[in-house]
Coordinates of C-alpha atoms and ligand atoms in Angstrom, one line a residue:
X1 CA -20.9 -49.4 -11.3
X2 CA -22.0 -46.6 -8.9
X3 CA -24.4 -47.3 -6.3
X4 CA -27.7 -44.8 -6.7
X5 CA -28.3 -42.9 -3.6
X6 CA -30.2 -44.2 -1.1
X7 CA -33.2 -41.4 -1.4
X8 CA -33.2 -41.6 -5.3
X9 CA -33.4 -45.6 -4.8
X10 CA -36.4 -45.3 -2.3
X11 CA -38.1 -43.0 -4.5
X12 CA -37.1 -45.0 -7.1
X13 CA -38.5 -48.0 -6.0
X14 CA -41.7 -46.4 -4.8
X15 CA -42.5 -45.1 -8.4
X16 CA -41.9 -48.7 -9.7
X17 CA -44.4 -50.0 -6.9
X18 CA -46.9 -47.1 -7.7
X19 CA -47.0 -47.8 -11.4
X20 CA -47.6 -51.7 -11.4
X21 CA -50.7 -50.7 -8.9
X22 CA -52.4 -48.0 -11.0
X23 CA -53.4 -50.9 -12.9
X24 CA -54.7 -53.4 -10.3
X25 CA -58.1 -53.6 -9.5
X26 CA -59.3 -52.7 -5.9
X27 CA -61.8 -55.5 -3.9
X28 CA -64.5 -54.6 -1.9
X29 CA -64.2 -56.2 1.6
X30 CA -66.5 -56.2 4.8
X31 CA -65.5 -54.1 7.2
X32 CA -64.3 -56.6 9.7
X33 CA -61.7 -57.7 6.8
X34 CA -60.4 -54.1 6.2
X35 CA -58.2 -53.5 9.1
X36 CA -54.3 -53.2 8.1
X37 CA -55.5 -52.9 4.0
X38 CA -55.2 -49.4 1.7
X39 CA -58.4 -47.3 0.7
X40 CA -58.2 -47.6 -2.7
X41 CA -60.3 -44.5 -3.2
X42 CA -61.0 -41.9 -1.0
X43 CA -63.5 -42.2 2.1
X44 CA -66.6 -39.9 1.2
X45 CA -69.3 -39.6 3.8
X46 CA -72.6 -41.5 2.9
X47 CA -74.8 -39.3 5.2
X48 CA -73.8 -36.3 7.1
X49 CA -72.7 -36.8 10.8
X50 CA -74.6 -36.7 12.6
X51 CA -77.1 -38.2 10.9
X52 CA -79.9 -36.5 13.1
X53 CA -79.9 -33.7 15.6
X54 CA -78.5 -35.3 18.9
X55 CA -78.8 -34.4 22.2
X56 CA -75.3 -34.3 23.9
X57 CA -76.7 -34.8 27.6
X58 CA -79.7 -36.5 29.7
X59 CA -82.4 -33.6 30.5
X60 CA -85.2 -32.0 29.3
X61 CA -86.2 -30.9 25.5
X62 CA -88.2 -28.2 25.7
X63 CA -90.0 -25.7 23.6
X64 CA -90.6 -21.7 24.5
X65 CA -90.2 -20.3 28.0
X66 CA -90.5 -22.1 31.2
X67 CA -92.0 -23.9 33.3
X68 CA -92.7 -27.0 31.0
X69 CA -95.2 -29.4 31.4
X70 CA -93.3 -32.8 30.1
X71 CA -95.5 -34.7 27.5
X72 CA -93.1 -37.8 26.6
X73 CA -90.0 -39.2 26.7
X74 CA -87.5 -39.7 23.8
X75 CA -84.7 -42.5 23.5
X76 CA -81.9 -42.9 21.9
X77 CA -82.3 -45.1 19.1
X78 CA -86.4 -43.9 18.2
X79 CA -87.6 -41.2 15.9
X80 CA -88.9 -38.1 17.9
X81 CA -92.2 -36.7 17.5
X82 CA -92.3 -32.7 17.3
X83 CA -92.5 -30.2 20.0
X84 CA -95.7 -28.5 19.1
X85 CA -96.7 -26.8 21.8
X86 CA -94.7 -23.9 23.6
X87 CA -94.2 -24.7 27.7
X88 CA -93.7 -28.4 26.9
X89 CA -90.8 -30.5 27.0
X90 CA -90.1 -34.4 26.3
X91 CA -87.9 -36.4 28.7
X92 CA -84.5 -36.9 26.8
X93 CA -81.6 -39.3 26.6
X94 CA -78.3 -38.6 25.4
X95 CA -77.9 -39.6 22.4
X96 CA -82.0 -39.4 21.2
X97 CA -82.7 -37.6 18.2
X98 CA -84.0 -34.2 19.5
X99 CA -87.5 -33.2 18.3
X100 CA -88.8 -30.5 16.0
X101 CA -89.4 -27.5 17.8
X102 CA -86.9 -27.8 20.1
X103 CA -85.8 -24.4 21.6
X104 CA -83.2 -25.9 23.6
X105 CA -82.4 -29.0 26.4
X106 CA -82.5 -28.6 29.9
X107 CA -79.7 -30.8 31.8
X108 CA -81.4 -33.4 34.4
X109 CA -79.0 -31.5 37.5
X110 CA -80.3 -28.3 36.1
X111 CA -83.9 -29.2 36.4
X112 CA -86.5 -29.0 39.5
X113 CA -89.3 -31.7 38.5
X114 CA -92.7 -31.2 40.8
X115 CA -95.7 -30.9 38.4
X116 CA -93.7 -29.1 36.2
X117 CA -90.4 -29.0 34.8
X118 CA -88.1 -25.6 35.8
X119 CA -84.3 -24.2 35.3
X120 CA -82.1 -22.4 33.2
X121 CA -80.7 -24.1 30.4
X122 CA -77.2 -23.6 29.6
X123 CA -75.3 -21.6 26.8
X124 CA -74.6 -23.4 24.3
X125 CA -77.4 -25.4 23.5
X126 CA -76.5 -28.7 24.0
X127 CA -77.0 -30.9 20.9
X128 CA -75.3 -31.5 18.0
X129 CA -76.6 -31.3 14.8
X130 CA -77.1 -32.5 11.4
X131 CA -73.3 -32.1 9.5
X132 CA -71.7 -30.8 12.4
X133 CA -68.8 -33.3 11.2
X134 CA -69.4 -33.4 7.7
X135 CA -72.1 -33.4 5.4
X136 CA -72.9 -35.9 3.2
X137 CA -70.4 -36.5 0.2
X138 CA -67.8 -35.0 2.0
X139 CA -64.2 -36.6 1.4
X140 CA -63.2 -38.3 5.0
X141 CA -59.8 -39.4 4.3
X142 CA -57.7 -39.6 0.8
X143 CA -56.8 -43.0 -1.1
X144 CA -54.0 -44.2 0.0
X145 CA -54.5 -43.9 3.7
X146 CA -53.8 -47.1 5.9
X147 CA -57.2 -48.9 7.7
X148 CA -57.0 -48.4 11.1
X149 CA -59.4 -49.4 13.6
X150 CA -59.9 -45.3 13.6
X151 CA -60.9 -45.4 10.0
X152 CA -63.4 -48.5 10.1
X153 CA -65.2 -46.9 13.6
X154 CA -65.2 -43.7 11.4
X155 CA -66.8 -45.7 7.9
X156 CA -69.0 -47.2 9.9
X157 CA -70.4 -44.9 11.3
X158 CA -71.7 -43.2 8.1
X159 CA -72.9 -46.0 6.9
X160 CA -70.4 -48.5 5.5
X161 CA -70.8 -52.3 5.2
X162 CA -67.8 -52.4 2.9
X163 CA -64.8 -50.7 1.8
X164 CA -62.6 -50.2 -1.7
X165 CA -59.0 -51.1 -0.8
X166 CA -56.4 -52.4 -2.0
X167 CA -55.4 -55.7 -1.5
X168 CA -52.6 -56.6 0.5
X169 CA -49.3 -57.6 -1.6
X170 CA -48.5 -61.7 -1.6
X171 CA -44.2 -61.9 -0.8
X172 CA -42.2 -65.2 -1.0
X173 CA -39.3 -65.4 1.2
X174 CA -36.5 -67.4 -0.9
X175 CA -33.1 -68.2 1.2
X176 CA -30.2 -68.9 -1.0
X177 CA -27.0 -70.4 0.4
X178 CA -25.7 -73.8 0.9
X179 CA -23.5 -73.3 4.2
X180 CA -26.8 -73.0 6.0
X181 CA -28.6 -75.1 8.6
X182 CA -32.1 -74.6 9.6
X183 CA -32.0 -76.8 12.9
X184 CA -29.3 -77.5 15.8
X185 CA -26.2 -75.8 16.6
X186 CA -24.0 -73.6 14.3
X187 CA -20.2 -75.0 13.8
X188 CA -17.9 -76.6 11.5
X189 CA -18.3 -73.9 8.6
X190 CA -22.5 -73.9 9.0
X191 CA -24.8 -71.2 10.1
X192 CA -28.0 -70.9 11.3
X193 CA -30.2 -69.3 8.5
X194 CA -31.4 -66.6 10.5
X195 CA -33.6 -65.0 7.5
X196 CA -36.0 -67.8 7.0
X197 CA -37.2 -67.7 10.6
X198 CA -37.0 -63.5 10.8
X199 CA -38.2 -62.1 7.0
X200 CA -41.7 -63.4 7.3
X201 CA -42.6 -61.7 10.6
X202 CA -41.1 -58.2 9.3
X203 CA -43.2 -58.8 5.9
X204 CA -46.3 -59.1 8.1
X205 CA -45.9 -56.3 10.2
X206 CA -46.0 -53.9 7.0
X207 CA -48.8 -55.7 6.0
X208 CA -48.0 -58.2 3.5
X209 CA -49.2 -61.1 3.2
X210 CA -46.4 -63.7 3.5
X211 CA -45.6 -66.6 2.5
X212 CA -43.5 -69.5 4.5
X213 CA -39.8 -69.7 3.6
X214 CA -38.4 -71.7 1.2
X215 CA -35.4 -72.6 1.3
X216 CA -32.3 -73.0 1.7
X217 CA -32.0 -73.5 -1.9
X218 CA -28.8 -74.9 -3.1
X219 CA -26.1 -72.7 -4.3
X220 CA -26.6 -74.0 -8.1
X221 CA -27.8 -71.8 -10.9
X222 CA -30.9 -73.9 -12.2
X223 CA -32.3 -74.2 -8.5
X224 CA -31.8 -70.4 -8.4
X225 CA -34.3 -70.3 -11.3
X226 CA -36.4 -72.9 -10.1
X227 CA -37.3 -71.0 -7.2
X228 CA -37.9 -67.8 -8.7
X229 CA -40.1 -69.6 -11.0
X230 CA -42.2 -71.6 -8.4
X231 CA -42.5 -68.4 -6.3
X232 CA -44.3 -66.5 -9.6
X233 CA -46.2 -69.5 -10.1
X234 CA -47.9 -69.4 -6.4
X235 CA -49.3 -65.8 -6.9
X236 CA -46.5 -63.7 -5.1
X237 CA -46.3 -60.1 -5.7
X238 CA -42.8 -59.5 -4.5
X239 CA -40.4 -62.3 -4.2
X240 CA -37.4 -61.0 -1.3
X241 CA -34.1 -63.6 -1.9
X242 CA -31.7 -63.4 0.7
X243 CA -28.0 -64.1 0.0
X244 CA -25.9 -64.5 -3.4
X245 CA -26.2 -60.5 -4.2
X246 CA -22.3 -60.4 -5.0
X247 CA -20.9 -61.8 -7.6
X248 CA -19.0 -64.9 -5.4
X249 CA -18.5 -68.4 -7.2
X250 CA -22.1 -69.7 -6.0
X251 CA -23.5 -66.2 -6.1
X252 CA -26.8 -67.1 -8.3
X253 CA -29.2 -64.6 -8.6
X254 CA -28.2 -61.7 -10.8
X255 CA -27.7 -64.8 -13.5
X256 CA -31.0 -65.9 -12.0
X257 CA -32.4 -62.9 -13.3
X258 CA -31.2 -62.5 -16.3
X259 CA -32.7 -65.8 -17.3
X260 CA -35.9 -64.4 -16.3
X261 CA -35.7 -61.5 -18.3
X262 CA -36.0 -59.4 -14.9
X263 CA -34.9 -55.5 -15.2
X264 CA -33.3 -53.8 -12.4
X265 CA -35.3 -51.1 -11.0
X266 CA -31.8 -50.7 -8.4
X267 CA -29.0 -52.5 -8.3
X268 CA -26.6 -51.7 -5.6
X269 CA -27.3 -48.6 -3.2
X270 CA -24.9 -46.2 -1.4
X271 CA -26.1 -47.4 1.8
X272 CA -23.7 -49.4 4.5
X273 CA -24.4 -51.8 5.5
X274 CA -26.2 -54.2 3.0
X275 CA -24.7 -51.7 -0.7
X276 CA -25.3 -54.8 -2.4
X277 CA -29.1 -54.7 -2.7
X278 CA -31.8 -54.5 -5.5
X279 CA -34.9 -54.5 -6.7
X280 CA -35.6 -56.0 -10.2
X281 CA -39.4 -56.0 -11.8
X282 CA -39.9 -59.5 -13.8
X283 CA -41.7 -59.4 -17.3
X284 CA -45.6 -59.7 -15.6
X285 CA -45.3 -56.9 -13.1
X286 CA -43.6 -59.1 -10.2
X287 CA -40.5 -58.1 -8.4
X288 CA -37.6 -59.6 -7.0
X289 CA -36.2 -57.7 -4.0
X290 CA -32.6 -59.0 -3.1
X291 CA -31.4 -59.3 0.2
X292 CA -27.9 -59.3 1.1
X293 CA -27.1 -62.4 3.0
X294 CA -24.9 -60.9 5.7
X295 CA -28.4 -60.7 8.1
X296 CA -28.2 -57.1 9.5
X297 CA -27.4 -56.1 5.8
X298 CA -30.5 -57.9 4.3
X299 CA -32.9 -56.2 7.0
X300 CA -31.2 -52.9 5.9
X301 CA -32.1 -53.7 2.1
X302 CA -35.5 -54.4 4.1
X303 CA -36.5 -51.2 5.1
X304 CA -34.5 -49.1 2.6
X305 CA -36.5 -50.9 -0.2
X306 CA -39.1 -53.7 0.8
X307 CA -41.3 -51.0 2.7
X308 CA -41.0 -48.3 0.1
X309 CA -41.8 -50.7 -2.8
X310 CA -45.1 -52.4 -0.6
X311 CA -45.8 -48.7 0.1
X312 CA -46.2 -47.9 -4.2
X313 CA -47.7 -51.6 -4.8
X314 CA -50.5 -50.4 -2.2
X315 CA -50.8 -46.8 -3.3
X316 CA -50.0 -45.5 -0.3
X317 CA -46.8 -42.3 -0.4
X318 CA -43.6 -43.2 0.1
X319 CA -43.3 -43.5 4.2
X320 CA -42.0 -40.3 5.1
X321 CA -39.2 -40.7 7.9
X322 CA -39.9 -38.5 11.4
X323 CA -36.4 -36.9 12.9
X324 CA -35.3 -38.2 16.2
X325 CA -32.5 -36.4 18.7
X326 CA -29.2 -38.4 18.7
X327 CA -28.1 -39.4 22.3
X328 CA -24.7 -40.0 21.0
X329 CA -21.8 -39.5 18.3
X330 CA -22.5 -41.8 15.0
X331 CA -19.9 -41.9 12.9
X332 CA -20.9 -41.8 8.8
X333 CA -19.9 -43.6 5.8
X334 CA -18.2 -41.6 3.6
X335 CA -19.9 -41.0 0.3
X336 CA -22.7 -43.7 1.9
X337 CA -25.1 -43.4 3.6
X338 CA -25.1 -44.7 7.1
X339 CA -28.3 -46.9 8.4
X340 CA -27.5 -47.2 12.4
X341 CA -28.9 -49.1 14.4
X342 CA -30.4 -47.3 17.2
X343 CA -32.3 -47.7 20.4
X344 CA -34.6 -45.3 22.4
X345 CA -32.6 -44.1 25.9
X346 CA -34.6 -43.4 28.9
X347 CA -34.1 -39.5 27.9
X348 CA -36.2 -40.2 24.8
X349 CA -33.1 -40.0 22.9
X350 CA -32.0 -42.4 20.3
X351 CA -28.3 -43.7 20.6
X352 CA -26.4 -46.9 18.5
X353 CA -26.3 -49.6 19.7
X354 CA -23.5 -52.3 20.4
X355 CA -22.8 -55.8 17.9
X356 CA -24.3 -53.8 14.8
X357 CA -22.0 -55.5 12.5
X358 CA -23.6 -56.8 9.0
X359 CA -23.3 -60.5 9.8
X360 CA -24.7 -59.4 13.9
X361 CA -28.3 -60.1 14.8
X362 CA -27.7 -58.8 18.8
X363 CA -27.8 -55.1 18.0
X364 CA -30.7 -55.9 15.5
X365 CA -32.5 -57.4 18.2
X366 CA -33.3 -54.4 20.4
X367 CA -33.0 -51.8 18.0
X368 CA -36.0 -49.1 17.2
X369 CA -34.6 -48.7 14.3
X370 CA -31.7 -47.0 12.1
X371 CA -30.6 -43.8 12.2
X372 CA -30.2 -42.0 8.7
X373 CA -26.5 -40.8 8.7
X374 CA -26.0 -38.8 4.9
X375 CA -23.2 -39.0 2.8
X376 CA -20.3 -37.2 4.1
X377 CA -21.4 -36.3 7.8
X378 CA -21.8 -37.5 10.2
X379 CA -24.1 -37.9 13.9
X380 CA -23.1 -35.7 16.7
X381 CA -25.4 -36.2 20.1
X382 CA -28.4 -33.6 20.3
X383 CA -28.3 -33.3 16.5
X384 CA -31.4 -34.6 14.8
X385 CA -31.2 -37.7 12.4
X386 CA -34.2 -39.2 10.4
X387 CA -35.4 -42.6 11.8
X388 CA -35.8 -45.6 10.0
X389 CA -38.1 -47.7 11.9
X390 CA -38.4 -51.6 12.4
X391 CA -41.9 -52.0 12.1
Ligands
LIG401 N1 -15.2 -59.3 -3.0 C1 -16.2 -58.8 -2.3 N2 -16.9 -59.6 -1.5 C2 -17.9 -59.1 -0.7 C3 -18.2 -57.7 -0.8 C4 -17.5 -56.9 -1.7 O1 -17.8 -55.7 -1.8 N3 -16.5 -57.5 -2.4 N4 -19.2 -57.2 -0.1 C5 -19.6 -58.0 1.1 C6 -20.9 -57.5 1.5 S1 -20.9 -55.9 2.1 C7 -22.0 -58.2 1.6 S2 -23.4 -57.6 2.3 C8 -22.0 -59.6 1.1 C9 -23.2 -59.9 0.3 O2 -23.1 -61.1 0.0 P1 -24.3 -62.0 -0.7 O3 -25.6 -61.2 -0.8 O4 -23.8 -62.5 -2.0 O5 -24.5 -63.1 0.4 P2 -23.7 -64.5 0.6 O6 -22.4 -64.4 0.0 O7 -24.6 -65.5 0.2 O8 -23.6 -64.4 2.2 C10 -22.9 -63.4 2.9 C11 -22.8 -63.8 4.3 O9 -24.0 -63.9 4.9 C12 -24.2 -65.2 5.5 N5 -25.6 -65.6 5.2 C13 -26.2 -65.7 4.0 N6 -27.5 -66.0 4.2 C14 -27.7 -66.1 5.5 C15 -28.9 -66.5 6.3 N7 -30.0 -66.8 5.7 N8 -28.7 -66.5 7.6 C16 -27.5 -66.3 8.2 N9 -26.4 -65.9 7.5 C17 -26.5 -65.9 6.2 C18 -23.3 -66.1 4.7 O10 -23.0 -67.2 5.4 C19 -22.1 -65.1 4.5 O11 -21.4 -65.1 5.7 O12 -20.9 -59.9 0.4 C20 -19.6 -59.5 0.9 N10 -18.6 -59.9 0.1
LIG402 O1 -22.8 -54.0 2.9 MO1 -22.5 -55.6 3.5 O2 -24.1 -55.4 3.5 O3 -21.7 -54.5 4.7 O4 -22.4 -56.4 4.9

């Protein structure tokens, strides 16, 4: 079999992702239940911003030439009454809508107050008015983008309660793999797992919504198929496996999968470490991302595939990957692609890091993130190299 590129499998993935949610209905949350989710259309304005004209500072709204004789006093948060009159002015607040008739505002250091207001008023005028951000109907932001607290300070202020988004995708974390121990000290042919306790967190920093590991499950082909099944029947949208990739004596799940009628969307990447991954969509729309169970290799499969696969499942583009400056020689893969794990030097440079062998956790532990090191080249320090990132 030959591997698919790693950039074909990420796009690959993504369009898998993207066409399973086109059909999904979006839910209408409050506001304080947004953060983290997808706009699952795109923000339009309600009203224009701002709403009303504003005054920028604290001074003196006045009307025609000076000196004014001050007839009110307007705060923010009240309708203003029009200026009627010329050589009158209203006491203003920053922030207060500024009255009809307003030829311009007078700043309070600006001003000498006796029984009349006089000074020169500066150029510009200082207010802001009505659409000076947008007008109303205006598209804010497109569908797709992430909720930040930026975007829900920005729908509230014109005028949301609620937003359309998409909700965020259920994943099962299923660890296969009988040699391992999930308590006490590693020895006498057993391992910590060391997925079970790590997947989750990653899962819920891209903004999934996951689900406590099960797991281990023993390395027989029925509780393979159990587990699969019981992690459908609790709702998950992606179910991530970890272990039995390979075809090994108690390697389970591509049998697994063929019992459940799943389809590879990839199987096996040109990537190193973790080649061995995939991605297969089950009958109803769920998928099956497996790990590799060497555990620097199955947070490789991660990243490479996880993330762009949440990214289409939420409709949001596939993450596009910024370029960093190596600090140092990394050597490539051959006709693989090389995932390097890197940290940040002091310089701002990114350089790899020691113990970032597949079945190593210490390099992993530190790391940024990888470096992207193409088929047939490889890193030279000062060169720049895309940048995976943990999130
Ligand atoms: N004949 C070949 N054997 C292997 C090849 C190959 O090309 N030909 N590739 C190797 C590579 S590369 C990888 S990666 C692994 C992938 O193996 P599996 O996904 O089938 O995983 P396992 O065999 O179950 O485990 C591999 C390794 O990882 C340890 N492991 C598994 N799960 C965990 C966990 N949750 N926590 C910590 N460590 C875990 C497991 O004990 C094994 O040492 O296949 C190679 N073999
Ligand atoms: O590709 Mo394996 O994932 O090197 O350890």
């Amino acid at each position: 079999m030959t591997p698919i590129s790693w950039q074909d499998a990420r796009a690959a993935v993504h369009a898998a992702g993207a066409k399973v949610a086109a059909g999904r209905p979006s839910v209408a949350v409050p506001l304080a239940e947004a953060d983290g989710l997808t706009l699952a259309g795109p923000l339009v304005a309600r009203t224009p911003l701002p709403a009303f004209p504003t005054s920028s500072i604290d001074g003196y709204a006045v009307r025609g030439a000076g000196p004014w004789k001050v007839t009110g006093r307007i705060l923010a948060g009240r309708p203003a009454a029009p200026l009627t009159d010329d050589g009158t002015c209203v006491e203003i607040a920053t922030g207060a809508m500024v009255p009809e008739g307003t030829t311009t505002i007078l700043r309070v250091e600006d001003a000498t107050v006796s029984a009349l207001v006089e000074g020169t008023p500066r150029a510009p005028r200082e207010w802001r008015d009505v659409g000076e951000e947008c007008a109303a109907g205006e598209e804010l932001l497109p569908a797709g983008t992430t909720v930040t607290p930026g975007v829900l300070g920005l729908a509230a202020s014109c005028g949301y309660d609620e937003l359309a988004v998409v909700p965020a995708p259920r994943v099962a974390t299923i660890v296969f793999g009988d040699e391992l121990l999930t308590a006490g000290d590693p020895g006498d042919g057993r391992v910590r797992d060391a997925l079970g306790p790590q997947v989750p967190g990653w899962l819920r920093r891209l903004g999934a919504v996951p689900a406590p590991p099960v797991g281990p499950v023993p390395d027989t082909l029925e509780a393979h198929v159990d587990a699969l099944r019981s992690a459908v029947e609790t709702g998950a949208d992606v179910i991530c496996t970890t272990g039995g990739t390979m075809r090994g004596p108690v390697d389970h799940l591509h049998p697994a999968l063929a019992a459940l009628d799943a389809e590879y969307v990839v199987n096996q990447v040109a990537v190193r470490p973790g080649f061995p991954m995939l991605v297969a969509a089950l009958p109803d729309g769920r998928f099956v991302a497996g790990l590799p169970g060497n555990p620097q290799s199955a947070i490789v499969a991660l990243v490479s595939l996880v993330v762009p696969l949440l990214a289409g499942l939420t409709g949001r583009p596939l993450p596009v990957l910024s370029p960093v400056t190596l600090g140092a020689g990394v050597p490539g893969r051959g006709d693989y692609t090389h995932l390097a794990l890197v940290a940040q030097d002091p310089a701002g440079t990114y350089s790899p890091l020691p113990h970032a062998g597949s079945s190593m956790l210490r390099g992993l532990s530190r790391a940024a993130g990888f470096a992207v090191i193409p088929p047939r080249s490889e890193g030279t320090s000062g060169a720049t190299a895309a940048l995976v990132p943990l999130p």
